Amino acid sequence: MLEKDIQKTENVSATERIRNVKTFVPRVDIYENKDSLFLLADMPGVDENTVDIELEKNVLTITGRVENGHVKDAAMMYSEYEIGDYERVFTLSDRIDRDKIVATVKNGVLRLELPKAEEVKPKKIAIKAA
Amino acid sequence: MFTPGIWRFRRLSDTMPEMLNLQREMNRLFSNMGQKSPQEYPAVNIWEKGGSAVITAELPGIDPEKLDISVSGDTVTISGEALRETLAEGEIYLRQERGIGNFKRNIQLPFQINAQEVEARYEKGILVIVLPRVKEDLPKKIKIQ
């Protein structure tokens, strides 16, 4: 395992954010079958109330807010990871049926199911004999 | 490329502090580079709270049943296995960045841990372990007669 893979990667975004916290790029797995696209994102510290998913045209934006990453009334003695929000933007190549998107968060992992729109599903074209 | 300042003629005694400064800066740069490259998985933050140490670690998507925390003396060991997604027939990966498989990490604290009173919880993908210090190990207040 490479070092860069286990380290959190900080977001380098062109636009500045209002909240003065660092944002990180969540690591994702994306897989698909012929009906849907599935996306899993590691976002430790977020739950269903603090994650936001937006799909505009073909741009999918995932944001997660980490609210209480600090231990209450405790002083930090040693630090290997930084606490901050998450943000990542994807451009989707397939058309997505936005009404049927299913999102769940469990144990700090966001799971998105993005069903492909009917018209872009591969269709078998029957060839007629001439 | 070079600022004129460096090439401007000066006596050696004048340029010396500048050179030393530069050397210090370079050392700092390289020593930081070394520090920035740990590390074991999972990354931890350690906090201090009223005589206890609190370890937090980011472990998204772990089955808490399969997470193993053990304490012996002044060392705490965290080991476990990340859940793996098994793909069904006809599903293909387009991108795979997650998943670290098995992991194990020992963390040594500067005091003996009271193993009986260790608490751990796993919420939102973050593991929090509270490790109290052994009573006998706590610093004693000495009264001046």
PDB file of C-alpha atoms in Angstrom:
ATOM      1  CA  MET A   1       0.000   0.000   0.000  1.00  0.00           C
ATOM      2  CA  LEU A   2       1.383   3.349  -0.992  1.00  0.00           C
ATOM      3  CA  GLU A   3       1.636   6.146   1.496  1.00  0.00           C
ATOM      4  CA  LYS A   4      -0.470   8.525  -0.470  1.00  0.00           C
ATOM      5  CA  ASP A   5      -3.299   6.032  -0.415  1.00  0.00           C
ATOM      6  CA  ILE A   6      -3.641   5.917   3.328  1.00  0.00           C
ATOM      7  CA  GLN A   7      -3.237   9.634   3.837  1.00  0.00           C
ATOM      8  CA  LYS A   8      -6.150  11.955   3.520  1.00  0.00           C
ATOM      9  CA  THR A   9      -5.840  14.162   0.497  1.00  0.00           C
ATOM     10  CA  GLU A  10      -6.645  17.776   0.906  1.00  0.00           C
ATOM     11  CA  ASN A  11      -8.955  19.400  -1.573  1.00  0.00           C
ATOM     12  CA  VAL A  12      -7.515  21.988  -3.879  1.00  0.00           C
ATOM     13  CA  SER A  13     -10.530  23.829  -5.085  1.00  0.00           C
ATOM     14  CA  ALA A  14     -10.702  26.930  -7.155  1.00  0.00           C
ATOM     15  CA  THR A  15     -13.492  28.442  -5.152  1.00  0.00           C
ATOM     16  CA  GLU A  16     -13.155  29.318  -1.518  1.00  0.00           C
ATOM     17  CA  ARG A  17     -15.638  28.193   1.020  1.00  0.00           C
ATOM     18  CA  ILE A  18     -17.393  30.143   3.712  1.00  0.00           C
ATOM     19  CA  ARG A  19     -16.687  27.710   6.517  1.00  0.00           C
ATOM     20  CA  ASN A  20     -13.087  28.055   7.585  1.00  0.00           C
ATOM     21  CA  VAL A  21     -12.186  24.376   7.679  1.00  0.00           C
ATOM     22  CA  LYS A  22     -10.091  22.209   5.451  1.00  0.00           C
ATOM     23  CA  THR A  23     -11.847  19.985   2.998  1.00  0.00           C
ATOM     24  CA  PHE A  24     -10.664  16.587   1.962  1.00  0.00           C
ATOM     25  CA  VAL A  25     -11.199  14.377  -1.030  1.00  0.00           C
ATOM     26  CA  PRO A  26     -13.062  11.267   0.037  1.00  0.00           C
ATOM     27  CA  ARG A  27     -11.761   8.029  -1.416  1.00  0.00           C
ATOM     28  CA  VAL A  28     -14.324   6.345  -3.601  1.00  0.00           C
ATOM     29  CA  ASP A  29     -15.127   3.091  -5.280  1.00  0.00           C
ATOM     30  CA  ILE A  30     -17.321   3.268  -8.323  1.00  0.00           C
ATOM     31  CA  TYR A  31     -18.799   0.287 -10.043  1.00  0.00           C
ATOM     32  CA  GLU A  32     -21.607  -0.266 -12.451  1.00  0.00           C
ATOM     33  CA  ASN A  33     -23.860  -2.819 -13.925  1.00  0.00           C
ATOM     34  CA  LYS A  34     -26.108  -2.384 -16.899  1.00  0.00           C
ATOM     35  CA  ASP A  35     -28.851  -0.678 -14.873  1.00  0.00           C
ATOM     36  CA  SER A  36     -27.061   1.472 -12.339  1.00  0.00           C
ATOM     37  CA  LEU A  37     -23.923   3.165 -11.217  1.00  0.00           C
ATOM     38  CA  PHE A  38     -22.829   2.592  -7.620  1.00  0.00           C
ATOM     39  CA  LEU A  39     -20.577   4.886  -5.657  1.00  0.00           C
ATOM     40  CA  LEU A  40     -19.074   4.277  -2.234  1.00  0.00           C
ATOM     41  CA  ALA A  41     -17.232   7.078  -0.482  1.00  0.00           C
ATOM     42  CA  ASP A  42     -15.218   6.959   2.732  1.00  0.00           C
ATOM     43  CA  MET A  43     -16.309   9.921   4.808  1.00  0.00           C
ATOM     44  CA  PRO A  44     -15.594   9.184   8.447  1.00  0.00           C
ATOM     45  CA  GLY A  45     -17.395  11.583  10.769  1.00  0.00           C
ATOM     46  CA  VAL A  46     -20.461  12.278   8.651  1.00  0.00           C
ATOM     47  CA  ASP A  47     -23.942  10.890   9.051  1.00  0.00           C
ATOM     48  CA  GLU A  48     -27.175  11.107   7.057  1.00  0.00           C
ATOM     49  CA  ASN A  49     -27.833  14.641   8.320  1.00  0.00           C
ATOM     50  CA  THR A  50     -24.523  16.140   7.344  1.00  0.00           C
ATOM     51  CA  VAL A  51     -24.022  14.719   3.889  1.00  0.00           C
ATOM     52  CA  ASP A  52     -25.244  16.458   0.779  1.00  0.00           C
ATOM     53  CA  ILE A  53     -25.561  15.100  -2.723  1.00  0.00           C
ATOM     54  CA  GLU A  54     -26.294  17.281  -5.684  1.00  0.00           C
ATOM     55  CA  LEU A  55     -26.739  16.350  -9.285  1.00  0.00           C
ATOM     56  CA  GLU A  56     -26.890  19.150 -11.759  1.00  0.00           C
ATOM     57  CA  LYS A  57     -26.980  18.129 -15.359  1.00  0.00           C
ATOM     58  CA  ASN A  58     -24.188  15.590 -15.355  1.00  0.00           C
ATOM     59  CA  VAL A  59     -22.156  17.000 -12.486  1.00  0.00           C
ATOM     60  CA  LEU A  60     -22.433  15.086  -9.245  1.00  0.00           C
ATOM     61  CA  THR A  61     -21.244  16.876  -6.119  1.00  0.00           C
ATOM     62  CA  ILE A  62     -20.799  15.111  -2.806  1.00  0.00           C
ATOM     63  CA  THR A  63     -20.224  17.179   0.303  1.00  0.00           C
ATOM     64  CA  GLY A  64     -19.991  16.083   3.900  1.00  0.00           C
ATOM     65  CA  ARG A  65     -19.728  18.191   6.991  1.00  0.00           C
ATOM     66  CA  VAL A  66     -17.851  16.939  10.021  1.00  0.00           C
ATOM     67  CA  GLU A  67     -19.233  18.696  13.053  1.00  0.00           C
ATOM     68  CA  ASN A  68     -17.714  17.193  16.143  1.00  0.00           C
ATOM     69  CA  GLY A  69     -14.415  15.733  15.175  1.00  0.00           C
ATOM     70  CA  HIS A  70     -12.805  17.073  18.307  1.00  0.00           C
ATOM     71  CA  VAL A  71     -12.999  15.285  21.634  1.00  0.00           C
ATOM     72  CA  LYS A  72     -14.823  17.465  24.128  1.00  0.00           C
ATOM     73  CA  ASP A  73     -12.756  19.132  26.861  1.00  0.00           C
ATOM     74  CA  ALA A  74      -9.643  17.312  25.758  1.00  0.00           C
ATOM     75  CA  ALA A  75      -6.312  18.635  24.640  1.00  0.00           C
ATOM     76  CA  MET A  76      -4.720  17.209  21.517  1.00  0.00           C
ATOM     77  CA  MET A  77      -1.355  15.665  22.271  1.00  0.00           C
ATOM     78  CA  TYR A  78      -0.487  14.003  19.029  1.00  0.00           C
ATOM     79  CA  SER A  79      -1.985  14.189  15.579  1.00  0.00           C
ATOM     80  CA  GLU A  80      -1.678  12.137  12.451  1.00  0.00           C
ATOM     81  CA  TYR A  81      -4.840  13.103  10.677  1.00  0.00           C
ATOM     82  CA  GLU A  82      -6.607  16.375  10.256  1.00  0.00           C
ATOM     83  CA  ILE A  83     -10.274  16.959  10.752  1.00  0.00           C
ATOM     84  CA  GLY A  84     -12.313  18.655   8.091  1.00  0.00           C
ATOM     85  CA  ASP A  85     -15.153  18.468   5.633  1.00  0.00           C
ATOM     86  CA  TYR A  86     -15.353  16.417   2.475  1.00  0.00           C
ATOM     87  CA  GLU A  87     -16.036  17.455  -1.052  1.00  0.00           C
ATOM     88  CA  ARG A  88     -15.708  15.777  -4.384  1.00  0.00           C
ATOM     89  CA  VAL A  89     -17.161  16.459  -7.786  1.00  0.00           C
ATOM     90  CA  PHE A  90     -17.696  13.961 -10.574  1.00  0.00           C
ATOM     91  CA  THR A  91     -18.770  14.361 -14.136  1.00  0.00           C
ATOM     92  CA  LEU A  92     -21.037  11.526 -15.092  1.00  0.00           C
ATOM     93  CA  SER A  93     -20.907  10.157 -18.553  1.00  0.00           C
ATOM     94  CA  ASP A  94     -24.264   8.388 -18.426  1.00  0.00           C
ATOM     95  CA  ARG A  95     -27.608  10.013 -18.018  1.00  0.00           C
ATOM     96  CA  ILE A  96     -29.011   9.304 -14.554  1.00  0.00           C
ATOM     97  CA  ASP A  97     -32.617   8.896 -13.521  1.00  0.00           C
ATOM     98  CA  ARG A  98     -32.467  11.479 -10.761  1.00  0.00           C
ATOM     99  CA  ASP A  99     -35.760  10.538  -9.132  1.00  0.00           C
ATOM    100  CA  LYS A 100     -34.552   7.086  -8.321  1.00  0.00           C
ATOM    101  CA  ILE A 101     -31.222   7.939  -6.698  1.00  0.00           C
ATOM    102  CA  VAL A 102     -30.801   6.115  -3.406  1.00  0.00           C
ATOM    103  CA  ALA A 103     -28.280   7.340  -0.835  1.00  0.00           C
ATOM    104  CA  THR A 104     -27.412   5.773   2.495  1.00  0.00           C
ATOM    105  CA  VAL A 105     -24.709   6.444   5.052  1.00  0.00           C
ATOM    106  CA  LYS A 106     -23.433   3.743   7.338  1.00  0.00           C
ATOM    107  CA  ASN A 107     -20.352   3.753   9.549  1.00  0.00           C
ATOM    108  CA  GLY A 108     -18.983   6.789   7.780  1.00  0.00           C
ATOM    109  CA  VAL A 109     -19.377   5.331   4.302  1.00  0.00           C
ATOM    110  CA  LEU A 110     -21.712   6.950   1.817  1.00  0.00           C
ATOM    111  CA  ARG A 111     -23.353   4.602  -0.637  1.00  0.00           C
ATOM    112  CA  LEU A 112     -25.020   6.002  -3.716  1.00  0.00           C
ATOM    113  CA  GLU A 113     -27.058   4.127  -6.227  1.00  0.00           C
ATOM    114  CA  LEU A 114     -27.517   6.063  -9.424  1.00  0.00           C
ATOM    115  CA  PRO A 115     -29.895   4.308 -11.784  1.00  0.00           C
ATOM    116  CA  LYS A 116     -29.207   4.956 -15.416  1.00  0.00           C
ATOM    117  CA  ALA A 117     -31.982   6.633 -17.346  1.00  0.00           C
ATOM    118  CA  GLU A 118     -34.088   4.387 -19.569  1.00  0.00           C
ATOM    119  CA  GLU A 119     -32.980   5.875 -22.863  1.00  0.00           C
ATOM    120  CA  VAL A 120     -29.283   5.313 -22.271  1.00  0.00           C
ATOM    121  CA  LYS A 121     -29.496   1.688 -21.270  1.00  0.00           C
ATOM    122  CA  PRO A 122     -27.898  -0.437 -23.902  1.00  0.00           C
ATOM    123  CA  LYS A 123     -30.432  -1.893 -26.245  1.00  0.00           C
ATOM    124  CA  LYS A 124     -29.924  -4.797 -28.430  1.00  0.00           C
ATOM    125  CA  ILE A 125     -30.738  -3.953 -31.965  1.00  0.00           C
ATOM    126  CA  ALA A 126     -32.182  -6.695 -33.973  1.00  0.00           C
ATOM    127  CA  ILE A 127     -30.837  -6.918 -37.459  1.00  0.00           C
ATOM    128  CA  LYS A 128     -33.332  -7.790 -40.038  1.00  0.00           C
ATOM    129  CA  ALA A 129     -32.406  -9.886 -42.936  1.00  0.00           C
ATOM    130  CA  ALA A 130     -32.414  -7.832 -46.104  1.00  0.00           C
TER     131      ALA A 130
ATOM    132  CA  MET B   1      16.580  33.462 -11.519  1.00  0.00           C
ATOM    133  CA  PHE B   2      18.880  34.787  -8.813  1.00  0.00           C
ATOM    134  CA  THR B   3      17.859  37.837  -6.936  1.00  0.00           C
ATOM    135  CA  PRO B   4      20.455  40.588  -7.203  1.00  0.00           C
ATOM    136  CA  GLY B   5      20.798  40.539  -3.409  1.00  0.00           C
ATOM    137  CA  ILE B   6      22.856  37.400  -3.426  1.00  0.00           C
ATOM    138  CA  TRP B   7      25.287  38.691  -5.994  1.00  0.00           C
ATOM    139  CA  ARG B   8      25.694  42.134  -4.605  1.00  0.00           C
ATOM    140  CA  PHE B   9      29.222  42.493  -3.329  1.00  0.00           C
ATOM    141  CA  ARG B  10      29.455  42.456   0.424  1.00  0.00           C
ATOM    142  CA  ARG B  11      31.987  41.649   3.046  1.00  0.00           C
ATOM    143  CA  LEU B  12      31.991  38.060   4.219  1.00  0.00           C
ATOM    144  CA  SER B  13      30.911  38.990   7.735  1.00  0.00           C
ATOM    145  CA  ASP B  14      27.798  40.572   6.276  1.00  0.00           C
ATOM    146  CA  THR B  15      26.779  37.616   4.211  1.00  0.00           C
ATOM    147  CA  MET B  16      27.441  35.030   6.889  1.00  0.00           C
ATOM    148  CA  PRO B  17      24.172  35.423   8.833  1.00  0.00           C
ATOM    149  CA  GLU B  18      22.285  35.224   5.578  1.00  0.00           C
ATOM    150  CA  MET B  19      24.006  31.998   4.662  1.00  0.00           C
ATOM    151  CA  LEU B  20      23.283  30.490   8.049  1.00  0.00           C
ATOM    152  CA  ASN B  21      19.693  31.514   7.727  1.00  0.00           C
ATOM    153  CA  LEU B  22      19.455  29.864   4.356  1.00  0.00           C
ATOM    154  CA  GLN B  23      21.002  26.716   5.730  1.00  0.00           C
ATOM    155  CA  ARG B  24      18.514  26.662   8.585  1.00  0.00           C
ATOM    156  CA  GLU B  25      15.644  27.122   6.186  1.00  0.00           C
ATOM    157  CA  MET B  26      16.862  24.250   4.039  1.00  0.00           C
ATOM    158  CA  ASN B  27      17.212  21.977   7.043  1.00  0.00           C
ATOM    159  CA  ARG B  28      13.738  22.831   8.174  1.00  0.00           C
ATOM    160  CA  LEU B  29      12.358  22.101   4.736  1.00  0.00           C
ATOM    161  CA  PHE B  30      13.946  18.689   4.547  1.00  0.00           C
ATOM    162  CA  SER B  31      13.260  17.649   8.101  1.00  0.00           C
ATOM    163  CA  ASN B  32       9.587  18.473   7.624  1.00  0.00           C
ATOM    164  CA  MET B  33       9.535  16.356   4.548  1.00  0.00           C
ATOM    165  CA  GLY B  34      10.607  13.394   6.590  1.00  0.00           C
ATOM    166  CA  GLN B  35       7.946  14.023   9.177  1.00  0.00           C
ATOM    167  CA  LYS B  36       5.201  14.236   6.667  1.00  0.00           C
ATOM    168  CA  SER B  37       5.732  10.685   5.510  1.00  0.00           C
ATOM    169  CA  PRO B  38       4.469   8.291   8.138  1.00  0.00           C
ATOM    170  CA  GLN B  39       2.542   6.020   8.505  1.00  0.00           C
ATOM    171  CA  GLU B  40       0.640   3.153   9.667  1.00  0.00           C
ATOM    172  CA  TYR B  41      -3.036   2.538   9.226  1.00  0.00           C
ATOM    173  CA  PRO B  42      -5.195   3.739  10.815  1.00  0.00           C
ATOM    174  CA  ALA B  43      -3.972   7.254  11.427  1.00  0.00           C
ATOM    175  CA  VAL B  44      -4.684   8.279  14.996  1.00  0.00           C
ATOM    176  CA  ASN B  45      -5.097  11.426  17.002  1.00  0.00           C
ATOM    177  CA  ILE B  46      -4.326  11.235  20.689  1.00  0.00           C
ATOM    178  CA  TRP B  47      -5.984  13.502  23.209  1.00  0.00           C
ATOM    179  CA  GLU B  48      -5.524  14.020  26.904  1.00  0.00           C
ATOM    180  CA  LYS B  49      -8.495  14.439  29.190  1.00  0.00           C
ATOM    181  CA  GLY B  50      -8.385  14.345  32.968  1.00  0.00           C
ATOM    182  CA  GLY B  51      -5.719  11.701  33.389  1.00  0.00           C
ATOM    183  CA  SER B  52      -6.923   9.548  30.515  1.00  0.00           C
ATOM    184  CA  ALA B  53      -5.717   9.299  26.986  1.00  0.00           C
ATOM    185  CA  VAL B  54      -8.306   9.342  24.228  1.00  0.00           C
ATOM    186  CA  ILE B  55      -7.361   7.815  20.914  1.00  0.00           C
ATOM    187  CA  THR B  56      -9.457   8.593  17.870  1.00  0.00           C
ATOM    188  CA  ALA B  57      -9.014   6.865  14.549  1.00  0.00           C
ATOM    189  CA  GLU B  58     -10.803   7.173  11.240  1.00  0.00           C
ATOM    190  CA  LEU B  59     -11.946   3.731  10.203  1.00  0.00           C
ATOM    191  CA  PRO B  60     -14.780   4.067   7.727  1.00  0.00           C
ATOM    192  CA  GLY B  61     -16.848   1.030   6.863  1.00  0.00           C
ATOM    193  CA  ILE B  62     -15.624  -1.411   9.445  1.00  0.00           C
ATOM    194  CA  ASP B  63     -17.724  -4.105  11.026  1.00  0.00           C
ATOM    195  CA  PRO B  64     -17.433  -3.258  14.749  1.00  0.00           C
ATOM    196  CA  GLU B  65     -17.710  -6.951  15.547  1.00  0.00           C
ATOM    197  CA  LYS B  66     -14.512  -7.576  13.684  1.00  0.00           C
ATOM    198  CA  LEU B  67     -12.626  -4.763  15.330  1.00  0.00           C
ATOM    199  CA  ASP B  68     -10.268  -5.958  17.983  1.00  0.00           C
ATOM    200  CA  ILE B  69      -8.825  -3.725  20.681  1.00  0.00           C
ATOM    201  CA  SER B  70      -6.476  -5.139  23.265  1.00  0.00           C
ATOM    202  CA  VAL B  71      -4.463  -3.518  26.003  1.00  0.00           C
ATOM    203  CA  SER B  72      -1.371  -4.779  27.715  1.00  0.00           C
ATOM    204  CA  GLY B  73       0.759  -2.665  30.003  1.00  0.00           C
ATOM    205  CA  ASP B  74       1.222   0.644  28.268  1.00  0.00           C
ATOM    206  CA  THR B  75       0.416  -0.547  24.763  1.00  0.00           C
ATOM    207  CA  VAL B  76      -2.903  -0.657  22.971  1.00  0.00           C
ATOM    208  CA  THR B  77      -3.375  -2.725  19.848  1.00  0.00           C
ATOM    209  CA  ILE B  78      -6.040  -2.033  17.244  1.00  0.00           C
ATOM    210  CA  SER B  79      -6.620  -4.634  14.594  1.00  0.00           C
ATOM    211  CA  GLY B  80      -9.399  -5.460  12.223  1.00  0.00           C
ATOM    212  CA  GLU B  81     -10.519  -5.949   8.720  1.00  0.00           C
ATOM    213  CA  ALA B  82     -12.108  -3.504   6.324  1.00  0.00           C
ATOM    214  CA  LEU B  83     -15.337  -4.654   4.783  1.00  0.00           C
ATOM    215  CA  ARG B  84     -14.969  -5.672   1.237  1.00  0.00           C
ATOM    216  CA  GLU B  85     -17.608  -5.149  -1.337  1.00  0.00           C
ATOM    217  CA  THR B  86     -18.152  -8.251  -3.366  1.00  0.00           C
ATOM    218  CA  LEU B  87     -19.350  -7.523  -6.814  1.00  0.00           C
ATOM    219  CA  ALA B  88     -22.187  -9.482  -8.304  1.00  0.00           C
ATOM    220  CA  GLU B  89     -22.180 -10.916 -11.763  1.00  0.00           C
ATOM    221  CA  GLY B  90     -22.138  -8.247 -14.423  1.00  0.00           C
ATOM    222  CA  GLU B  91     -20.799  -5.493 -12.169  1.00  0.00           C
ATOM    223  CA  ILE B  92     -17.475  -3.934 -12.994  1.00  0.00           C
ATOM    224  CA  TYR B  93     -15.240  -1.496 -11.178  1.00  0.00           C
ATOM    225  CA  LEU B  94     -14.680   1.835 -12.811  1.00  0.00           C
ATOM    226  CA  ARG B  95     -12.600   3.179  -9.963  1.00  0.00           C
ATOM    227  CA  GLN B  96     -11.236   1.571  -6.851  1.00  0.00           C
ATOM    228  CA  GLU B  97      -9.538   3.711  -4.248  1.00  0.00           C
ATOM    229  CA  ARG B  98     -10.928   2.374  -1.004  1.00  0.00           C
ATOM    230  CA  GLY B  99     -10.222  -0.757   0.914  1.00  0.00           C
ATOM    231  CA  ILE B 100      -7.150  -1.548   2.889  1.00  0.00           C
ATOM    232  CA  GLY B 101      -7.849  -5.108   3.899  1.00  0.00           C
ATOM    233  CA  ASN B 102      -6.398  -6.199   7.215  1.00  0.00           C
ATOM    234  CA  PHE B 103      -4.677  -3.819   9.523  1.00  0.00           C
ATOM    235  CA  LYS B 104      -2.986  -3.898  12.865  1.00  0.00           C
ATOM    236  CA  ARG B 105      -1.408  -1.168  14.852  1.00  0.00           C
ATOM    237  CA  ASN B 106       0.297  -0.893  18.225  1.00  0.00           C
ATOM    238  CA  ILE B 107       0.304   2.382  20.054  1.00  0.00           C
ATOM    239  CA  GLN B 108       2.472   2.874  23.078  1.00  0.00           C
ATOM    240  CA  LEU B 109       1.391   5.400  25.667  1.00  0.00           C
ATOM    241  CA  PRO B 110       3.654   7.047  28.206  1.00  0.00           C
ATOM    242  CA  PHE B 111       1.822   5.387  31.124  1.00  0.00           C
ATOM    243  CA  GLN B 112       0.353   2.097  32.294  1.00  0.00           C
ATOM    244  CA  ILE B 113      -3.239   1.621  31.175  1.00  0.00           C
ATOM    245  CA  ASN B 114      -6.005   0.537  33.493  1.00  0.00           C
ATOM    246  CA  ALA B 115      -7.259  -2.241  31.223  1.00  0.00           C
ATOM    247  CA  GLN B 116     -10.441  -2.792  33.230  1.00  0.00           C
ATOM    248  CA  GLU B 117     -11.742   0.665  32.525  1.00  0.00           C
ATOM    249  CA  VAL B 118     -10.955   1.047  28.878  1.00  0.00           C
ATOM    250  CA  GLU B 119     -13.960   2.151  26.865  1.00  0.00           C
ATOM    251  CA  ALA B 120     -14.329   2.064  23.117  1.00  0.00           C
ATOM    252  CA  ARG B 121     -17.065   3.167  20.788  1.00  0.00           C
ATOM    253  CA  TYR B 122     -17.455   3.244  17.067  1.00  0.00           C
ATOM    254  CA  GLU B 123     -19.650   5.900  15.536  1.00  0.00           C
ATOM    255  CA  LYS B 124     -19.935   7.332  12.060  1.00  0.00           C
ATOM    256  CA  GLY B 125     -16.773   5.552  11.032  1.00  0.00           C
ATOM    257  CA  ILE B 126     -14.695   6.959  13.858  1.00  0.00           C
ATOM    258  CA  LEU B 127     -13.283   4.805  16.606  1.00  0.00           C
ATOM    259  CA  VAL B 128     -12.859   6.423  20.009  1.00  0.00           C
ATOM    260  CA  ILE B 129     -10.943   4.623  22.747  1.00  0.00           C
ATOM    261  CA  VAL B 130     -10.707   6.068  26.244  1.00  0.00           C
ATOM    262  CA  LEU B 131      -7.698   4.738  28.135  1.00  0.00           C
ATOM    263  CA  PRO B 132      -7.486   5.653  31.799  1.00  0.00           C
ATOM    264  CA  ARG B 133      -4.231   5.623  33.649  1.00  0.00           C
ATOM    265  CA  VAL B 134      -3.572   3.082  36.376  1.00  0.00           C
ATOM    266  CA  LYS B 135      -4.252   4.695  39.763  1.00  0.00           C
ATOM    267  CA  GLU B 136      -0.829   3.853  41.194  1.00  0.00           C
ATOM    268  CA  ASP B 137       0.740   5.436  38.171  1.00  0.00           C
ATOM    269  CA  LEU B 138      -0.941   8.809  38.646  1.00  0.00           C
ATOM    270  CA  PRO B 139       1.351  11.586  39.751  1.00  0.00           C
ATOM    271  CA  LYS B 140       1.227  12.020  43.512  1.00  0.00           C
ATOM    272  CA  LYS B 141       0.906  15.355  45.132  1.00  0.00           C
ATOM    273  CA  ILE B 142       3.512  15.865  47.773  1.00  0.00           C
ATOM    274  CA  LYS B 143       2.710  18.092  50.667  1.00  0.00           C
ATOM    275  CA  ILE B 144       5.440  20.303  51.956  1.00  0.00           C
ATOM    276  CA  GLN B 145       5.749  20.039  55.704  1.00  0.00           C
TER     277      GLN B 145
END
